[in-house]
Amino acid sequence: MKYKVGDLIYDTNYDCLGIITDFREFDFSKREDEGDRWGYYLKWFEDAGLTVFEYEKNILTVPGIPF
């Protein structure tokens, strides 16, 4: 698993900032490419009511925001 709940991320598929709220591991034991092994539920900042599901290959971590 590359990310964890609470990580601030950038969704490259939707060009949007978000935060990970949950994740799911998939059983792809026959695949050589592990790129889609993990999927994440994301809460977008631009629309607080919208939660989406994305694969690990479509998101990047963003440095934490110092408060």
C-alpha positions as a Python dict, from the first residue, in 0.01 Angstrom:
ca = {
    (1, 'M'): (0, 0, 0),
    (2, 'K'): (145, 332, -107),
    (3, 'Y'): (-97, 571, 69),
    (4, 'K'): (-296, 577, 392),
    (5, 'V'): (-623, 728, 516),
    (6, 'G'): (-581, 1101, 573),
    (7, 'D'): (-314, 1154, 306),
    (8, 'L'): (-349, 1472, 102),
    (9, 'I'): (-330, 1369, -265),
    (10, 'Y'): (-359, 1503, -617),
    (11, 'D'): (-587, 1305, -848),
    (12, 'T'): (-424, 1312, -1193),
    (13, 'N'): (-730, 1159, -1358),
    (14, 'Y'): (-965, 1440, -1247),
    (15, 'D'): (-703, 1717, -1195),
    (16, 'C'): (-819, 1777, -839),
    (17, 'L'): (-690, 1784, -479),
    (18, 'G'): (-839, 1541, -232),
    (19, 'I'): (-791, 1341, 87),
    (20, 'I'): (-803, 962, 119),
    (21, 'T'): (-1096, 842, 330),
    (22, 'D'): (-1074, 463, 270),
    (23, 'F'): (-890, 209, 57),
    (24, 'R'): (-935, -139, -90),
    (25, 'E'): (-688, -406, -198),
    (26, 'F'): (-765, -614, -506),
    (27, 'D'): (-651, -971, -568),
    (28, 'F'): (-453, -956, -892),
    (29, 'S'): (-220, -1248, -822),
    (30, 'K'): (-188, -1336, -1193),
    (31, 'R'): (-91, -983, -1300),
    (32, 'E'): (269, -882, -1350),
    (33, 'D'): (186, -512, -1314),
    (34, 'E'): (96, -413, -958),
    (35, 'G'): (-24, -66, -1066),
    (36, 'D'): (-392, -134, -996),
    (37, 'R'): (-348, -337, -681),
    (38, 'W'): (-487, -65, -452),
    (39, 'G'): (-793, 152, -494),
    (40, 'Y'): (-875, 456, -281),
    (41, 'Y'): (-1187, 649, -185),
    (42, 'L'): (-1116, 1021, -211),
    (43, 'K'): (-1299, 1324, -74),
    (44, 'W'): (-1245, 1619, -307),
    (45, 'F'): (-1186, 1966, -166),
    (46, 'E'): (-1361, 2141, -456),
    (47, 'D'): (-1688, 1963, -375),
    (48, 'A'): (-1709, 1858, -9),
    (49, 'G'): (-2009, 1635, -80),
    (50, 'L'): (-1839, 1427, -351),
    (51, 'T'): (-1647, 1106, -282),
    (52, 'V'): (-1484, 918, -572),
    (53, 'F'): (-1293, 594, -612),
    (54, 'E'): (-952, 601, -785),
    (55, 'Y'): (-666, 362, -852),
    (56, 'E'): (-318, 413, -711),
    (57, 'K'): (-169, 492, -1050),
    (58, 'N'): (-394, 800, -1085),
    (59, 'I'): (-296, 976, -761),
    (60, 'L'): (15, 1146, -624),
    (61, 'T'): (97, 1255, -270),
    (62, 'V'): (103, 1624, -191),
    (63, 'P'): (320, 1776, 85),
    (64, 'G'): (127, 1836, 406),
    (65, 'I'): (-22, 2177, 471),
    (66, 'P'): (138, 2335, 782),
    (67, 'F'): (-134, 2484, 1004),
}
